[in-house]
Amino acid sequence: MALHPQAEAYLKLFPTDLGTPLSELTPRMIAEMRTLDGFAEQRGPAVPLPVVRDDTAGGVPVRIYRPEEDGRPLPAIVYFHGGGWVFGSVARNDALARDLAARNGAVVVSVDYRLAPEHPFPAAADDAWSAVRDVFARPEAYGADPRRIAVCGDSAGGNVAAVAAWLARDAGLRLAHQLLVYPVLDVAMDTPSYRAYATGFGLGADEMAWFAAQYGGDPADPRLAPLRLADKAGLAPATVITAECDPLCDEGESYAAQLAAAGVPVELRRYAGAIHGFFGLPGFFDQAVEAREYAAARLKEAFK
């Protein structure tokens, strides 16, 4: 393992993911931290789009982005932000959602799912499924083509995206694709990548344990740990992006392997020397731009 030079420079500036020991956070501090974004400039430019509006999907707050003003049906990406089920929001991930819409020529439905610890498991998973189900049920409300709907999520957002993908399969709803970016797919935290990158690489093992404790749930429940889903046959075609120097790397790659073994078309790409969170910070990481271009190529292929 060799850290990418940009990851090394980043870690010198930000040696821990949040800069504050999570065990010391009070509910008030968590609420305050949700309103702050020290990385706003590094999240990339807010690409101008003709339509950006707030709405609800199945009772869940969402922000809808359209790269075209007319209402003709476009491919749709239901996007779920990261943040350990505790942090993150539609507002914080506005630049990424705009970028997804512009790169893919798609309507993006960015989901403001409920956060822990106020709303523990399975609140985030339930909200993710409610939003996806509503896009299928009312595609005209989103200007979406019901034959070309994908889910996308990073980190904890990748977790709920994966959950929504298998719930869609079980409900007979055909997703065009699932794009999972360094997703949380298990909470056993016993893989070699957890041991190798437990500390000193941004997101650490202790931080992940804290996030999982805030969210709660049974570690064997596939709504929390999609890696534990017994039957993966028939799931939507997938793209899994991992970061080499990330505790979550192995579980993402194991999930891709399990999908392939179940006959699901899947492509895995690991970014060498990258750390967790790189995809959302193109202002820091050239690999973020590379990964977004790759993801867009995969989604466009899926939307054909």
CSV table of C-alpha atoms in Angstrom, one decimal:
chain,number,residue,atom,x,y,z
A,1,MET,CA,0.0,0.0,0.0
A,2,ALA,CA,1.2,3.5,-0.9
A,3,LEU,CA,-1.0,6.5,-0.2
A,4,HIS,CA,-1.8,8.7,-3.2
A,5,PRO,CA,0.2,11.9,-2.7
A,6,GLN,CA,-3.0,13.9,-2.6
A,7,ALA,CA,-4.4,11.6,0.1
A,8,GLU,CA,-1.2,12.0,2.0
A,9,ALA,CA,-1.4,15.8,1.8
A,10,TYR,CA,-5.1,15.7,2.9
A,11,LEU,CA,-4.4,13.6,5.9
A,12,LYS,CA,-1.7,16.0,7.1
A,13,LEU,CA,-4.4,18.7,7.1
A,14,PHE,CA,-7.2,16.5,8.4
A,15,PRO,CA,-5.7,13.5,10.3
A,16,THR,CA,-9.2,12.3,11.5
A,17,ASP,CA,-12.5,12.2,9.6
A,18,LEU,CA,-14.2,14.8,11.7
A,19,GLY,CA,-11.4,16.4,13.8
A,20,THR,CA,-13.3,15.7,17.1
A,21,PRO,CA,-13.4,12.4,19.0
A,22,LEU,CA,-16.8,11.0,18.2
A,23,SER,CA,-17.2,9.6,21.7
A,24,GLU,CA,-17.2,13.1,23.1
A,25,LEU,CA,-20.0,14.4,20.9
A,26,THR,CA,-23.2,15.3,22.7
A,27,PRO,CA,-26.6,15.5,20.9
A,28,ARG,CA,-26.3,19.3,20.8
A,29,MET,CA,-22.8,19.0,19.3
A,30,ILE,CA,-24.0,16.6,16.6
A,31,ALA,CA,-26.9,18.9,15.7
A,32,GLU,CA,-24.4,21.9,15.5
A,33,MET,CA,-21.9,19.9,13.3
A,34,ARG,CA,-24.7,19.0,10.9
A,35,THR,CA,-25.0,22.8,10.1
A,36,LEU,CA,-21.3,23.2,9.3
A,37,ASP,CA,-19.4,22.3,6.2
A,38,GLY,CA,-15.7,23.0,6.3
A,39,PHE,CA,-15.2,21.3,2.9
A,40,ALA,CA,-17.8,23.3,1.0
A,41,GLU,CA,-15.3,24.8,-1.5
A,42,GLN,CA,-13.7,21.4,-2.1
A,43,ARG,CA,-17.0,19.7,-3.0
A,44,GLY,CA,-16.8,21.2,-6.5
A,45,PRO,CA,-18.7,23.9,-8.3
A,46,ALA,CA,-22.5,24.1,-8.1
A,47,VAL,CA,-23.2,23.4,-11.8
A,48,PRO,CA,-26.1,25.7,-12.9
A,49,LEU,CA,-29.2,23.6,-13.8
A,50,PRO,CA,-32.5,24.9,-15.2
A,51,VAL,CA,-34.6,23.0,-12.6
A,52,VAL,CA,-33.7,22.5,-8.9
A,53,ARG,CA,-36.6,22.1,-6.6
A,54,ASP,CA,-37.5,20.7,-3.2
A,55,ASP,CA,-40.3,18.1,-2.9
A,56,THR,CA,-41.2,14.9,-1.1
A,57,ALA,CA,-41.0,11.3,-2.4
A,58,GLY,CA,-43.1,8.9,-0.5
A,59,GLY,CA,-43.2,11.4,2.4
A,60,VAL,CA,-39.4,11.8,2.5
A,61,PRO,CA,-37.9,15.2,1.7
A,62,VAL,CA,-36.0,15.2,-1.6
A,63,ARG,CA,-34.3,17.7,-3.9
A,64,ILE,CA,-34.9,17.2,-7.6
A,65,TYR,CA,-32.4,18.2,-10.2
A,66,ARG,CA,-33.0,18.3,-13.9
A,67,PRO,CA,-30.5,19.2,-16.6
A,68,GLU,CA,-33.2,20.1,-19.1
A,69,GLU,CA,-36.1,22.5,-18.6
A,70,ASP,CA,-38.7,20.6,-20.6
A,71,GLY,CA,-40.6,17.8,-18.8
A,72,ARG,CA,-39.7,14.9,-21.2
A,73,PRO,CA,-38.8,11.7,-19.4
A,74,LEU,CA,-35.2,11.4,-18.5
A,75,PRO,CA,-33.2,8.6,-16.9
A,76,ALA,CA,-33.4,9.0,-13.1
A,77,ILE,CA,-30.8,8.6,-10.4
A,78,VAL,CA,-32.0,8.3,-6.8
A,79,TYR,CA,-29.0,9.5,-4.8
A,80,PHE,CA,-28.3,8.9,-1.1
A,81,HIS,CA,-25.6,10.9,0.6
A,82,GLY,CA,-23.0,9.5,3.0
A,83,GLY,CA,-22.2,10.6,6.6
A,84,GLY,CA,-22.4,7.4,8.7
A,85,TRP,CA,-26.2,7.6,9.0
A,86,VAL,CA,-25.6,10.5,11.4
A,87,PHE,CA,-24.3,13.4,9.3
A,88,GLY,CA,-24.8,14.7,5.7
A,89,SER,CA,-27.8,16.2,4.0
A,90,VAL,CA,-29.2,17.2,0.6
A,91,ALA,CA,-27.8,20.7,1.1
A,92,ARG,CA,-24.3,19.5,1.9
A,93,ASN,CA,-24.2,17.2,-1.2
A,94,ASP,CA,-25.8,19.7,-3.5
A,95,ALA,CA,-22.7,20.1,-5.7
A,96,LEU,CA,-22.4,16.3,-6.2
A,97,ALA,CA,-26.1,15.9,-7.0
A,98,ARG,CA,-25.8,18.7,-9.6
A,99,ASP,CA,-22.7,17.0,-11.1
A,100,LEU,CA,-24.5,13.7,-11.3
A,101,ALA,CA,-27.4,15.3,-13.2
A,102,ALA,CA,-25.2,17.2,-15.6
A,103,ARG,CA,-22.8,14.4,-16.3
A,104,ASN,CA,-25.5,11.8,-16.9
A,105,GLY,CA,-28.2,13.9,-18.6
A,106,ALA,CA,-30.5,12.5,-15.8
A,107,VAL,CA,-33.0,13.7,-13.3
A,108,VAL,CA,-31.4,13.3,-9.9
A,109,VAL,CA,-33.6,12.7,-6.8
A,110,SER,CA,-31.4,13.5,-3.8
A,111,VAL,CA,-32.9,12.0,-0.7
A,112,ASP,CA,-32.8,13.6,2.8
A,113,TYR,CA,-33.4,10.4,4.7
A,114,ARG,CA,-33.7,10.6,8.5
A,115,LEU,CA,-30.6,10.5,10.6
A,116,ALA,CA,-29.5,8.7,13.7
A,117,PRO,CA,-29.3,8.7,16.6
A,118,GLU,CA,-32.7,10.5,16.7
A,119,HIS,CA,-34.0,8.1,14.0
A,120,PRO,CA,-32.2,4.7,14.5
A,121,PHE,CA,-32.3,1.7,12.2
A,122,PRO,CA,-34.2,1.0,10.0
A,123,ALA,CA,-35.3,4.7,9.5
A,124,ALA,CA,-32.7,5.5,6.8
A,125,ALA,CA,-33.4,2.2,5.0
A,126,ASP,CA,-37.1,2.7,5.2
A,127,ASP,CA,-36.8,6.3,3.8
A,128,ALA,CA,-34.6,5.1,1.0
A,129,TRP,CA,-37.1,2.4,-0.1
A,130,SER,CA,-40.0,4.9,0.2
A,131,ALA,CA,-38.3,7.3,-2.1
A,132,VAL,CA,-37.3,4.7,-4.7
A,133,ARG,CA,-40.8,3.2,-4.6
A,134,ASP,CA,-42.4,6.6,-5.2
A,135,VAL,CA,-40.2,7.3,-8.2
A,136,PHE,CA,-41.4,4.1,-9.7
A,137,ALA,CA,-45.0,4.7,-8.8
A,138,ARG,CA,-45.1,8.4,-10.0
A,139,PRO,CA,-42.4,8.8,-12.6
A,140,GLU,CA,-44.3,11.6,-14.3
A,141,ALA,CA,-44.0,13.7,-11.1
A,142,TYR,CA,-40.2,13.6,-11.6
A,143,GLY,CA,-40.0,13.6,-15.3
A,144,ALA,CA,-38.4,10.2,-15.0
A,145,ASP,CA,-38.4,7.3,-17.5
A,146,PRO,CA,-39.5,4.3,-15.4
A,147,ARG,CA,-37.5,1.9,-17.5
A,148,ARG,CA,-34.2,3.8,-16.6
A,149,ILE,CA,-34.1,4.3,-12.9
A,150,ALA,CA,-30.8,3.8,-10.9
A,151,VAL,CA,-29.8,4.1,-7.3
A,152,CYS,CA,-26.6,5.7,-6.2
A,153,GLY,CA,-25.0,6.2,-2.8
A,154,ASP,CA,-21.7,6.8,-1.2
A,155,SER,CA,-20.6,5.3,2.2
A,156,ALA,CA,-23.7,5.0,4.4
A,157,GLY,CA,-25.6,6.2,1.4
A,158,GLY,CA,-24.2,3.3,-0.5
A,159,ASN,CA,-25.6,1.1,2.3
A,160,VAL,CA,-29.2,2.3,1.9
A,161,ALA,CA,-28.8,2.3,-1.9
A,162,ALA,CA,-27.9,-1.4,-1.8
A,163,VAL,CA,-30.8,-2.1,0.6
A,164,ALA,CA,-33.2,-0.2,-1.8
A,165,ALA,CA,-31.9,-2.3,-4.7
A,166,TRP,CA,-32.8,-5.6,-3.1
A,167,LEU,CA,-36.1,-4.4,-1.9
A,168,ALA,CA,-36.9,-3.2,-5.4
A,169,ARG,CA,-36.0,-6.7,-6.7
A,170,ASP,CA,-38.3,-8.3,-4.2
A,171,ALA,CA,-41.1,-5.9,-5.1
A,172,GLY,CA,-40.7,-6.7,-8.8
A,173,LEU,CA,-39.4,-3.3,-9.7
A,174,ARG,CA,-36.6,-3.3,-12.2
A,175,LEU,CA,-33.7,-1.0,-11.5
A,176,ALA,CA,-31.4,-0.2,-14.4
A,177,HIS,CA,-28.3,0.0,-12.2
A,178,GLN,CA,-26.9,0.4,-8.7
A,179,LEU,CA,-23.8,2.6,-8.2
A,180,LEU,CA,-22.2,2.0,-4.8
A,181,VAL,CA,-19.3,4.1,-3.8
A,182,TYR,CA,-17.2,2.8,-0.9
A,183,PRO,CA,-20.4,1.5,0.6
A,184,VAL,CA,-21.0,0.2,4.1
A,185,LEU,CA,-22.2,-3.3,3.5
A,186,ASP,CA,-21.5,-5.0,6.8
A,187,VAL,CA,-20.9,-4.0,10.4
A,188,ALA,CA,-18.8,-7.0,11.6
A,189,MET,CA,-15.7,-4.8,11.0
A,190,ASP,CA,-13.4,-7.9,11.0
A,191,THR,CA,-11.8,-7.7,7.5
A,192,PRO,CA,-8.1,-7.3,6.7
A,193,SER,CA,-8.8,-3.7,5.4
A,194,TYR,CA,-10.4,-2.9,8.8
A,195,ARG,CA,-7.2,-4.0,10.5
A,196,ALA,CA,-4.8,-2.4,7.9
A,197,TYR,CA,-6.5,1.0,7.9
A,198,ALA,CA,-8.0,1.1,11.4
A,199,THR,CA,-6.2,4.4,12.3
A,200,GLY,CA,-4.4,7.1,10.4
A,201,PHE,CA,-6.3,7.1,7.2
A,202,GLY,CA,-9.2,9.5,7.9
A,203,LEU,CA,-12.2,7.3,8.6
A,204,GLY,CA,-11.1,4.9,11.3
A,205,ALA,CA,-12.4,1.6,12.8
A,206,ASP,CA,-13.4,3.3,16.0
A,207,GLU,CA,-15.3,6.0,14.1
A,208,MET,CA,-17.2,3.3,12.1
A,209,ALA,CA,-18.0,1.5,15.3
A,210,TRP,CA,-19.5,4.7,16.7
A,211,PHE,CA,-21.5,5.4,13.6
A,212,ALA,CA,-22.9,1.8,13.7
A,213,ALA,CA,-23.8,2.2,17.3
A,214,GLN,CA,-25.7,5.3,16.7
A,215,TYR,CA,-27.7,3.7,13.9
A,216,GLY,CA,-28.2,0.4,15.7
A,217,GLY,CA,-29.9,-2.7,14.3
A,218,ASP,CA,-29.1,-6.4,14.2
A,219,PRO,CA,-25.7,-7.0,12.5
A,220,ALA,CA,-27.3,-10.1,10.7
A,221,ASP,CA,-30.2,-8.1,9.2
A,222,PRO,CA,-29.5,-7.4,5.5
A,223,ARG,CA,-31.3,-4.1,5.8
A,224,LEU,CA,-28.2,-3.1,7.9
A,225,ALA,CA,-25.7,-5.4,6.3
A,226,PRO,CA,-26.5,-6.2,2.6
A,227,LEU,CA,-23.5,-8.5,2.5
A,228,ARG,CA,-25.6,-10.8,4.6
A,229,LEU,CA,-28.4,-11.0,2.1
A,230,ALA,CA,-28.8,-14.7,1.4
A,231,ASP,CA,-30.0,-14.5,-2.2
A,232,LYS,CA,-28.4,-11.9,-4.5
A,233,ALA,CA,-29.6,-13.4,-7.8
A,234,GLY,CA,-31.6,-11.0,-9.9
A,235,LEU,CA,-30.3,-7.8,-8.2
A,236,ALA,CA,-29.8,-4.8,-10.5
A,237,PRO,CA,-26.5,-4.6,-12.5
A,238,ALA,CA,-23.9,-2.9,-10.3
A,239,THR,CA,-20.8,-0.7,-10.2
A,240,VAL,CA,-18.8,-0.8,-7.0
A,241,ILE,CA,-16.1,1.8,-6.4
A,242,THR,CA,-13.7,1.3,-3.5
A,243,ALA,CA,-10.8,3.2,-2.1
A,244,GLU,CA,-7.7,1.1,-1.4
A,245,CYS,CA,-6.8,2.8,2.0
A,246,ASP,CA,-10.3,2.5,3.5
A,247,PRO,CA,-11.5,0.2,6.2
A,248,LEU,CA,-14.6,-0.4,4.0
A,249,CYS,CA,-12.6,-1.6,1.0
A,250,ASP,CA,-12.8,-5.4,1.6
A,251,GLU,CA,-16.6,-5.5,2.2
A,252,GLY,CA,-17.3,-3.5,-1.0
A,253,GLU,CA,-15.1,-5.9,-3.0
A,254,SER,CA,-16.6,-9.0,-1.3
A,255,TYR,CA,-20.1,-7.7,-2.2
A,256,ALA,CA,-19.0,-7.3,-5.9
A,257,ALA,CA,-17.7,-10.8,-5.8
A,258,GLN,CA,-20.9,-12.1,-4.3
A,259,LEU,CA,-23.0,-10.3,-7.0
A,260,ALA,CA,-20.9,-11.8,-9.7
A,261,ALA,CA,-21.2,-15.3,-8.2
A,262,ALA,CA,-25.0,-14.8,-8.2
A,263,GLY,CA,-25.0,-14.0,-11.9
A,264,VAL,CA,-25.4,-10.2,-11.5
A,265,PRO,CA,-23.5,-8.1,-14.0
A,266,VAL,CA,-21.0,-6.1,-11.9
A,267,GLU,CA,-17.9,-4.1,-12.4
A,268,LEU,CA,-15.5,-3.3,-9.6
A,269,ARG,CA,-13.0,-0.5,-9.6
A,270,ARG,CA,-10.5,0.2,-6.8
A,271,TYR,CA,-8.7,3.5,-6.6
A,272,ALA,CA,-5.1,2.9,-5.6
A,273,GLY,CA,-3.9,4.9,-2.6
A,274,ALA,CA,-7.3,6.6,-2.2
A,275,ILE,CA,-9.0,7.1,1.2
A,276,HIS,CA,-12.6,7.1,2.2
A,277,GLY,CA,-14.6,10.1,1.1
A,278,PHE,CA,-12.5,11.0,-1.9
A,279,PHE,CA,-15.4,10.8,-4.4
A,280,GLY,CA,-17.1,13.8,-2.8
A,281,LEU,CA,-14.1,16.1,-2.8
A,282,PRO,CA,-12.9,16.9,-6.3
A,283,GLY,CA,-11.3,20.1,-4.9
A,284,PHE,CA,-8.8,17.8,-3.1
A,285,PHE,CA,-8.6,14.7,-5.2
A,286,ASP,CA,-8.0,14.3,-8.9
A,287,GLN,CA,-9.3,10.7,-8.4
A,288,ALA,CA,-12.7,12.1,-7.6
A,289,VAL,CA,-13.0,13.5,-11.1
A,290,GLU,CA,-11.7,10.3,-12.6
A,291,ALA,CA,-14.2,8.2,-10.5
A,292,ARG,CA,-17.1,10.5,-11.5
A,293,GLU,CA,-16.2,10.2,-15.2
A,294,TYR,CA,-16.1,6.4,-14.8
A,295,ALA,CA,-19.4,6.3,-12.9
A,296,ALA,CA,-21.0,8.4,-15.5
A,297,ALA,CA,-19.8,6.1,-18.3
A,298,ARG,CA,-21.2,3.1,-16.4
A,299,LEU,CA,-24.6,4.8,-15.8
A,300,LYS,CA,-24.9,6.0,-19.4
A,301,GLU,CA,-24.3,2.5,-20.6
A,302,ALA,CA,-27.0,1.2,-18.2
A,303,PHE,CA,-29.5,3.9,-19.4
A,304,LYS,CA,-29.1,2.9,-23.1
